Amino acid sequence: MTDASAPPDAPQPASGPGRRRAPGPGRSRWLAAGGVAVLAGVLGLTLALRAGATPACAAPPAAVAPLGVAAVPVAAAPPVGGTVHKGKATFYDSKGAGGNCSYPSAPANRLYVALGPSEYAAGAACGGHLDVTGPKGTVRVLVMDQCPECAPGHLDLSREAFARIADPVQGVVSVSYRAVVDPPLPGPLAFRIKEGASRYWFAVLVADHGNPLRAVEVRQGDSGGWRAADRQDYNYWLVESGVGPGPFSIRVTDVHGHRVTAGGVRLTPGQVQRGTVRMYGGATAGGGRPATRSASPRPSASPSPRASSPRPSPSAAPASAGPSAPVAPVVPLAAEAPAAGCRN
């Protein structure tokens, strides 16, 4: 997958040790079987014509998605609210990488999950949390990856998370799961400007927000109009024409109506910058002013379906919607690993 919307000189997301791909051998077998089927069809038609039979009318060809583009159901949406879902769980190892959600690394407790395309919802599920219950108990996991081959209800847990709910020898178990509303936050919001960003092309990753995000808006400095960013399926938020040289104010809204604003985000691609404002809860770090919650009612998530373009339709709220929280400054974090980039 490449960032087709990035300028030609912008580096493309690199492969990482946790990159997920659909199994290659299965595709080879499918191609081989398809070739045999086509050959058999041609021979059968030839024999029928020789025998004087009239061949049946062929059905119109089915629409085929462009090569390399995964089809996502129109109703794709991340798990939200407190609804309990039934399904099954397997496990895998991201090998320390942050998965499709482009996080610099897996969480320190290694409790994470990959969702199928319909629940990953082109990145709309990234950063949310699920409580998963199996035969041995319940575990809370961070959504950080996509499992391309997983059907709705199929959770691909980390090995450590699976071991909390079942014996790994079982391999696959029945589970129930639900989205966690307002889970405890590990700290203030964090931001990472993507490699290749400039005053003319802007992309930012937002982390440690607790609930899935609904909108990210950006503006140059601490005044002026807000620019709505488009969510990409690898979890960066893009303003294709850029926002300016920075520093920026970034306004973040989640699916439950929490809205906060962080200021002083610098144009330093590849560096994680930690804010002083949390997404909710009123607590801050580093002496920043507390965040406030938007007075608007809790909206439902409206993720965009996955498409051939890396720019799915934005689900961001209009720039003028709702009051903003006080602007809190952002400070850089040292010794952060580079993000693994987008995943398939």
Short mmCIF file of C-alpha atoms in Angstrom, two decimals:
data_model
loop_
_atom_site.label_atom_id
_atom_site.label_comp_id
_atom_site.label_asym_id
_atom_site.label_seq_id
_atom_site.Cartn_x
_atom_site.Cartn_y
_atom_site.Cartn_z
CA MET A 1 0.00 0.00 0.00
CA THR A 2 1.35 3.42 -0.82
CA ASP A 3 0.35 6.95 0.05
CA ALA A 4 -1.04 7.89 -3.36
CA SER A 5 -2.06 11.26 -1.99
CA ALA A 6 1.45 12.20 -0.88
CA PRO A 7 3.71 14.41 -3.05
CA PRO A 8 6.25 12.55 -5.22
CA ASP A 9 9.11 13.33 -2.86
CA ALA A 10 7.28 12.09 0.25
CA PRO A 11 8.61 8.73 1.54
CA GLN A 12 6.18 5.89 1.39
CA PRO A 13 5.25 3.70 4.41
CA ALA A 14 7.84 1.00 4.90
CA SER A 15 7.29 -2.64 5.57
CA GLY A 16 7.68 -3.71 9.16
CA PRO A 17 8.13 -6.97 11.00
CA GLY A 18 4.47 -6.97 11.98
CA ARG A 19 3.15 -6.37 8.46
CA ARG A 20 0.03 -8.45 7.87
CA ARG A 21 -0.74 -9.96 4.50
CA ALA A 22 -3.25 -12.49 3.28
CA PRO A 23 -1.50 -15.88 2.87
CA GLY A 24 0.34 -16.11 -0.45
CA PRO A 25 -0.06 -19.86 -1.09
CA GLY A 26 -3.84 -19.57 -0.91
CA ARG A 27 -3.83 -17.00 -3.66
CA SER A 28 -1.61 -19.20 -5.82
CA ARG A 29 -3.99 -22.11 -5.34
CA TRP A 30 -6.91 -19.87 -6.27
CA LEU A 31 -5.17 -18.72 -9.43
CA ALA A 32 -4.32 -22.29 -10.40
CA ALA A 33 -7.88 -23.45 -9.80
CA GLY A 34 -9.18 -20.49 -11.78
CA GLY A 35 -6.96 -21.40 -14.72
CA VAL A 36 -8.23 -24.99 -14.73
CA ALA A 37 -11.83 -23.78 -14.56
CA VAL A 38 -11.34 -21.44 -17.52
CA LEU A 39 -9.69 -24.21 -19.57
CA ALA A 40 -12.51 -26.62 -18.75
CA GLY A 41 -15.07 -24.00 -19.76
CA VAL A 42 -13.39 -23.41 -23.12
CA LEU A 43 -13.22 -27.16 -23.87
CA GLY A 44 -16.86 -27.63 -22.86
CA LEU A 45 -18.01 -24.80 -25.11
CA THR A 46 -16.03 -26.21 -28.05
CA LEU A 47 -17.58 -29.65 -27.59
CA ALA A 48 -21.06 -28.17 -27.34
CA LEU A 49 -20.65 -26.23 -30.57
CA ARG A 50 -19.36 -29.29 -32.38
CA ALA A 51 -22.41 -31.23 -31.19
CA GLY A 52 -24.75 -28.55 -32.53
CA ALA A 53 -25.97 -27.43 -29.11
CA THR A 54 -26.73 -23.79 -28.49
CA PRO A 55 -24.60 -22.48 -25.62
CA ALA A 56 -26.39 -20.84 -22.71
CA CYS A 57 -26.22 -17.06 -22.46
CA ALA A 58 -23.40 -15.97 -20.21
CA ALA A 59 -24.21 -13.85 -17.18
CA PRO A 60 -22.81 -10.34 -17.24
CA PRO A 61 -19.36 -10.19 -15.64
CA ALA A 62 -19.36 -9.33 -11.97
CA ALA A 63 -17.72 -6.13 -10.89
CA VAL A 64 -14.17 -6.74 -9.73
CA ALA A 65 -12.32 -4.51 -7.30
CA PRO A 66 -9.00 -3.11 -8.53
CA LEU A 67 -6.02 -5.36 -7.89
CA GLY A 68 -4.72 -4.98 -4.35
CA VAL A 69 -7.85 -3.29 -3.02
CA ALA A 70 -9.73 -5.15 -0.31
CA ALA A 71 -13.52 -5.01 -0.51
CA VAL A 72 -15.13 -3.68 2.68
CA PRO A 73 -18.86 -3.97 3.34
CA VAL A 74 -20.79 -0.73 3.07
CA ALA A 75 -21.84 -1.11 6.71
CA ALA A 76 -18.24 -1.31 7.93
CA ALA A 77 -17.96 0.24 11.39
CA PRO A 78 -15.83 -0.24 14.49
CA PRO A 79 -17.35 -1.73 17.65
CA VAL A 80 -18.61 1.17 19.79
CA GLY A 81 -20.84 1.62 22.83
CA GLY A 82 -21.51 -1.24 25.20
CA THR A 83 -23.07 -3.73 22.76
CA VAL A 84 -21.91 -7.31 23.37
CA HIS A 85 -20.83 -9.21 20.25
CA LYS A 86 -20.27 -12.94 19.82
CA GLY A 87 -17.46 -14.40 17.78
CA LYS A 88 -14.23 -16.35 17.87
CA ALA A 89 -10.62 -15.57 18.68
CA THR A 90 -7.26 -16.74 17.36
CA PHE A 91 -3.81 -15.27 18.06
CA TYR A 92 -0.73 -13.95 16.27
CA ASP A 93 2.48 -12.03 17.02
CA SER A 94 3.12 -8.54 15.62
CA LYS A 95 6.81 -8.97 16.54
CA GLY A 96 6.75 -5.63 18.33
CA ALA A 97 5.42 -3.56 15.43
CA GLY A 98 2.41 -1.27 15.77
CA GLY A 99 0.32 -2.86 13.03
CA ASN A 100 -1.93 -1.25 10.44
CA CYS A 101 -2.64 1.60 12.85
CA SER A 102 0.98 2.79 12.33
CA TYR A 103 1.84 3.06 16.02
CA PRO A 104 5.59 3.22 16.71
CA SER A 105 5.37 -0.10 18.56
CA ALA A 106 2.99 -2.56 20.18
CA PRO A 107 1.78 -1.57 23.68
CA ALA A 108 4.19 -2.38 26.49
CA ASN A 109 1.80 -4.93 28.00
CA ARG A 110 1.47 -6.63 24.57
CA LEU A 111 -2.32 -6.83 24.90
CA TYR A 112 -3.64 -5.95 21.46
CA VAL A 113 -6.00 -7.17 18.73
CA ALA A 114 -6.34 -7.14 14.95
CA LEU A 115 -9.83 -6.81 13.49
CA GLY A 116 -11.25 -7.92 10.15
CA PRO A 117 -11.88 -5.27 7.46
CA SER A 118 -15.53 -4.73 8.39
CA GLU A 119 -14.71 -3.86 12.03
CA TYR A 120 -11.32 -2.25 11.36
CA ALA A 121 -13.39 0.02 9.08
CA ALA A 122 -10.56 1.66 7.15
CA GLY A 123 -8.78 2.71 10.35
CA ALA A 124 -11.84 4.00 12.25
CA ALA A 125 -11.30 1.40 15.02
CA CYS A 126 -7.66 2.32 15.67
CA GLY A 127 -6.86 3.28 19.25
CA GLY A 128 -10.08 1.94 20.71
CA HIS A 129 -10.25 -0.86 23.29
CA LEU A 130 -12.22 -4.09 23.57
CA ASP A 131 -13.01 -6.26 26.56
CA VAL A 132 -12.82 -9.85 25.31
CA THR A 133 -14.21 -12.75 27.34
CA GLY A 134 -13.27 -16.38 26.75
CA PRO A 135 -13.27 -19.67 28.67
CA LYS A 136 -10.72 -18.50 31.27
CA GLY A 137 -11.72 -14.89 31.82
CA THR A 138 -11.66 -11.38 30.33
CA VAL A 139 -8.85 -9.29 28.89
CA ARG A 140 -8.76 -5.68 27.69
CA VAL A 141 -6.95 -5.13 24.40
CA LEU A 142 -5.94 -2.18 22.22
CA VAL A 143 -7.11 -2.16 18.60
CA MET A 144 -3.91 -1.64 16.62
CA ASP A 145 -4.02 -3.87 13.56
CA GLN A 146 -6.09 -5.27 10.71
CA CYS A 147 -6.54 -8.97 9.92
CA PRO A 148 -7.33 -9.01 6.17
CA GLU A 149 -8.65 -12.58 6.18
CA CYS A 150 -10.83 -12.24 9.31
CA ALA A 151 -14.63 -12.25 8.93
CA PRO A 152 -16.85 -10.07 11.16
CA GLY A 153 -16.62 -11.32 14.75
CA HIS A 154 -13.18 -12.92 14.27
CA LEU A 155 -10.65 -11.36 16.65
CA ASP A 156 -6.94 -12.03 16.11
CA LEU A 157 -5.46 -11.41 19.55
CA SER A 158 -1.86 -11.17 20.61
CA ARG A 159 -0.53 -14.41 22.06
CA GLU A 160 -0.36 -12.79 25.50
CA ALA A 161 -3.99 -11.64 25.34
CA PHE A 162 -5.20 -15.02 24.12
CA ALA A 163 -3.43 -16.73 27.02
CA ARG A 164 -5.47 -14.57 29.43
CA ILE A 165 -8.78 -15.98 28.14
CA ALA A 166 -7.94 -19.52 26.93
CA ASP A 167 -5.26 -22.15 26.65
CA PRO A 168 -3.13 -21.33 23.55
CA VAL A 169 -3.13 -25.05 22.71
CA GLN A 170 -6.78 -24.63 21.69
CA GLY A 171 -5.82 -22.26 18.88
CA VAL A 172 -9.35 -20.94 18.35
CA VAL A 173 -12.09 -20.34 20.94
CA SER A 174 -15.55 -18.81 21.12
CA VAL A 175 -15.60 -15.37 22.73
CA SER A 176 -17.83 -12.43 23.49
CA TYR A 177 -16.54 -8.87 23.29
CA ARG A 178 -17.62 -5.28 23.63
CA ALA A 179 -16.10 -1.87 23.06
CA VAL A 180 -14.89 -0.07 26.17
CA VAL A 181 -16.33 3.42 26.68
CA ASP A 182 -13.87 5.94 28.21
CA PRO A 183 -11.13 3.47 29.23
CA PRO A 184 -8.41 4.79 31.58
CA LEU A 185 -5.90 6.83 29.61
CA PRO A 186 -2.14 6.12 29.69
CA GLY A 187 -1.43 9.85 29.56
CA PRO A 188 -2.02 13.00 27.53
CA LEU A 189 -2.53 12.91 23.77
CA ALA A 190 0.50 12.18 21.61
CA PHE A 191 1.09 13.30 18.02
CA ARG A 192 3.44 12.12 15.29
CA ILE A 193 3.88 14.07 12.05
CA LYS A 194 4.45 11.70 9.14
CA GLU A 195 7.73 11.47 7.26
CA GLY A 196 7.61 13.64 4.13
CA ALA A 197 5.25 16.20 5.66
CA SER A 198 5.90 19.86 4.87
CA ARG A 199 4.05 23.16 4.85
CA TYR A 200 2.42 21.90 1.63
CA TRP A 201 1.41 18.37 2.74
CA PHE A 202 0.36 17.50 6.27
CA ALA A 203 -0.35 14.13 7.94
CA VAL A 204 -0.52 13.41 11.67
CA LEU A 205 -1.00 10.31 13.81
CA VAL A 206 -2.90 10.83 17.09
CA ALA A 207 -2.40 8.34 19.95
CA ASP A 208 -3.52 7.71 23.53
CA HIS A 209 -7.08 8.96 22.93
CA GLY A 210 -8.92 6.02 24.56
CA ASN A 211 -12.05 5.87 22.37
CA PRO A 212 -12.02 5.66 18.56
CA LEU A 213 -11.75 9.06 16.92
CA ARG A 214 -14.41 10.76 14.83
CA ALA A 215 -12.59 13.89 13.66
CA VAL A 216 -9.23 15.65 13.62
CA GLU A 217 -8.92 19.31 12.63
CA VAL A 218 -5.78 21.40 12.21
CA ARG A 219 -4.95 25.06 11.95
CA GLN A 220 -1.80 27.12 11.68
CA GLY A 221 -0.97 28.69 15.04
CA ASP A 222 -3.68 29.31 17.61
CA SER A 223 -6.11 31.36 15.53
CA GLY A 224 -7.75 31.23 12.14
CA GLY A 225 -9.97 28.65 10.49
CA TRP A 226 -9.86 24.93 11.19
CA ARG A 227 -9.00 22.49 8.38
CA ALA A 228 -10.72 19.10 8.58
CA ALA A 229 -8.24 16.22 8.08
CA ASP A 230 -9.17 13.06 6.17
CA ARG A 231 -8.64 9.75 7.98
CA GLN A 232 -6.43 7.31 6.08
CA ASP A 233 -6.78 3.54 6.48
CA TYR A 234 -3.31 3.40 8.04
CA ASN A 235 -4.54 5.78 10.79
CA TYR A 236 -2.88 9.05 9.79
CA TRP A 237 -5.04 12.16 9.34
CA LEU A 238 -4.25 14.01 6.12
CA VAL A 239 -4.61 17.57 4.86
CA GLU A 240 -3.35 17.06 1.34
CA SER A 241 -2.69 20.72 0.52
CA GLY A 242 -0.87 21.33 3.81
CA VAL A 243 -1.58 23.71 6.66
CA GLY A 244 1.57 25.84 6.74
CA PRO A 245 4.96 25.76 8.46
CA GLY A 246 3.58 25.32 11.99
CA PRO A 247 3.46 25.23 14.89
CA PHE A 248 -0.10 23.89 14.73
CA SER A 249 -3.16 23.60 16.91
CA ILE A 250 -4.88 20.21 16.59
CA ARG A 251 -8.48 19.67 17.67
CA VAL A 252 -9.48 16.05 18.30
CA THR A 253 -13.03 14.67 18.66
CA ASP A 254 -13.88 11.07 19.56
CA VAL A 255 -17.00 9.01 18.84
CA HIS A 256 -18.47 9.81 22.27
CA GLY A 257 -18.29 13.58 21.92
CA HIS A 258 -15.11 14.34 23.86
CA ARG A 259 -13.27 17.22 22.19
CA VAL A 260 -9.93 18.76 23.16
CA THR A 261 -7.39 21.03 21.53
CA ALA A 262 -3.61 20.82 21.76
CA GLY A 263 -1.36 23.67 20.65
CA GLY A 264 2.28 24.03 19.75
CA VAL A 265 2.59 20.88 17.60
CA ARG A 266 5.74 21.42 15.56
CA LEU A 267 6.50 20.34 12.01
CA THR A 268 9.06 17.70 13.02
CA PRO A 269 8.32 14.59 10.89
CA GLY A 270 8.99 11.25 12.55
CA GLN A 271 9.13 12.61 16.09
CA VAL A 272 6.50 11.82 18.73
CA GLN A 273 5.29 14.94 20.56
CA ARG A 274 3.44 14.52 23.84
CA GLY A 275 0.72 17.01 24.72
CA THR A 276 -0.32 18.21 28.15
CA VAL A 277 -4.04 17.60 27.73
CA ARG A 278 -5.93 14.33 28.05
CA MET A 279 -8.87 13.37 25.88
CA TYR A 280 -11.20 13.20 28.88
CA GLY A 281 -11.18 12.95 32.64
CA GLY A 282 -10.05 16.50 33.33
CA ALA A 283 -6.51 15.50 34.39
CA THR A 284 -3.45 16.95 32.71
CA ALA A 285 0.28 16.38 32.79
CA GLY A 286 3.05 18.93 32.90
CA GLY A 287 0.92 21.71 34.34
CA GLY A 288 -1.36 22.14 31.31
CA ARG A 289 -4.92 23.34 31.70
CA PRO A 290 -7.57 20.62 32.00
CA ALA A 291 -9.46 19.53 28.91
CA THR A 292 -13.18 20.13 28.66
CA ARG A 293 -15.78 17.98 27.04
CA SER A 294 -17.96 19.19 24.19
CA ALA A 295 -21.54 19.90 25.15
CA SER A 296 -22.82 18.29 21.95
CA PRO A 297 -24.64 14.93 22.23
CA ARG A 298 -22.71 11.72 21.67
CA PRO A 299 -22.69 11.02 17.92
CA SER A 300 -22.45 7.56 16.44
CA ALA A 301 -19.34 6.62 14.49
CA SER A 302 -19.57 6.97 10.71
CA PRO A 303 -16.41 5.43 9.27
CA SER A 304 -15.82 5.54 5.55
CA PRO A 305 -15.68 2.30 3.55
CA ARG A 306 -12.26 1.21 2.34
CA ALA A 307 -11.62 2.37 -1.22
CA SER A 308 -8.92 2.20 -3.87
CA SER A 309 -7.75 5.68 -2.96
CA PRO A 310 -5.82 6.12 0.31
CA ARG A 311 -8.13 9.08 0.99
CA PRO A 312 -11.44 7.69 2.28
CA SER A 313 -14.29 10.16 2.63
CA PRO A 314 -13.76 12.19 5.82
CA SER A 315 -16.01 11.58 8.76
CA ALA A 316 -14.81 14.76 10.43
CA ALA A 317 -17.32 17.20 11.81
CA PRO A 318 -17.55 20.64 10.16
CA ALA A 319 -14.88 23.03 11.37
CA SER A 320 -17.48 25.25 12.98
CA ALA A 321 -19.22 22.53 14.99
CA GLY A 322 -19.09 22.81 18.76
CA PRO A 323 -16.87 24.74 21.16
CA SER A 324 -13.21 23.90 21.48
CA ALA A 325 -11.33 23.13 24.66
CA PRO A 326 -8.52 25.30 25.95
CA VAL A 327 -5.35 24.98 23.90
CA ALA A 328 -2.64 23.02 25.68
CA PRO A 329 1.00 23.03 24.54
CA VAL A 330 2.79 19.99 23.17
CA VAL A 331 6.31 18.90 24.05
CA PRO A 332 8.53 16.43 22.16
CA LEU A 333 9.30 12.94 23.42
CA ALA A 334 12.81 11.63 23.00
CA ALA A 335 13.98 8.14 22.02
CA GLU A 336 10.76 7.09 20.27
CA ALA A 337 11.02 4.37 17.65
CA PRO A 338 9.92 5.35 14.10
CA ALA A 339 6.44 4.28 13.08
CA ALA A 340 6.18 1.12 11.05
CA GLY A 341 4.03 2.82 8.40
CA CYS A 342 0.86 1.51 6.83
CA ARG A 343 -0.10 -2.15 6.90
CA ASN A 344 -2.16 -4.45 4.76
#
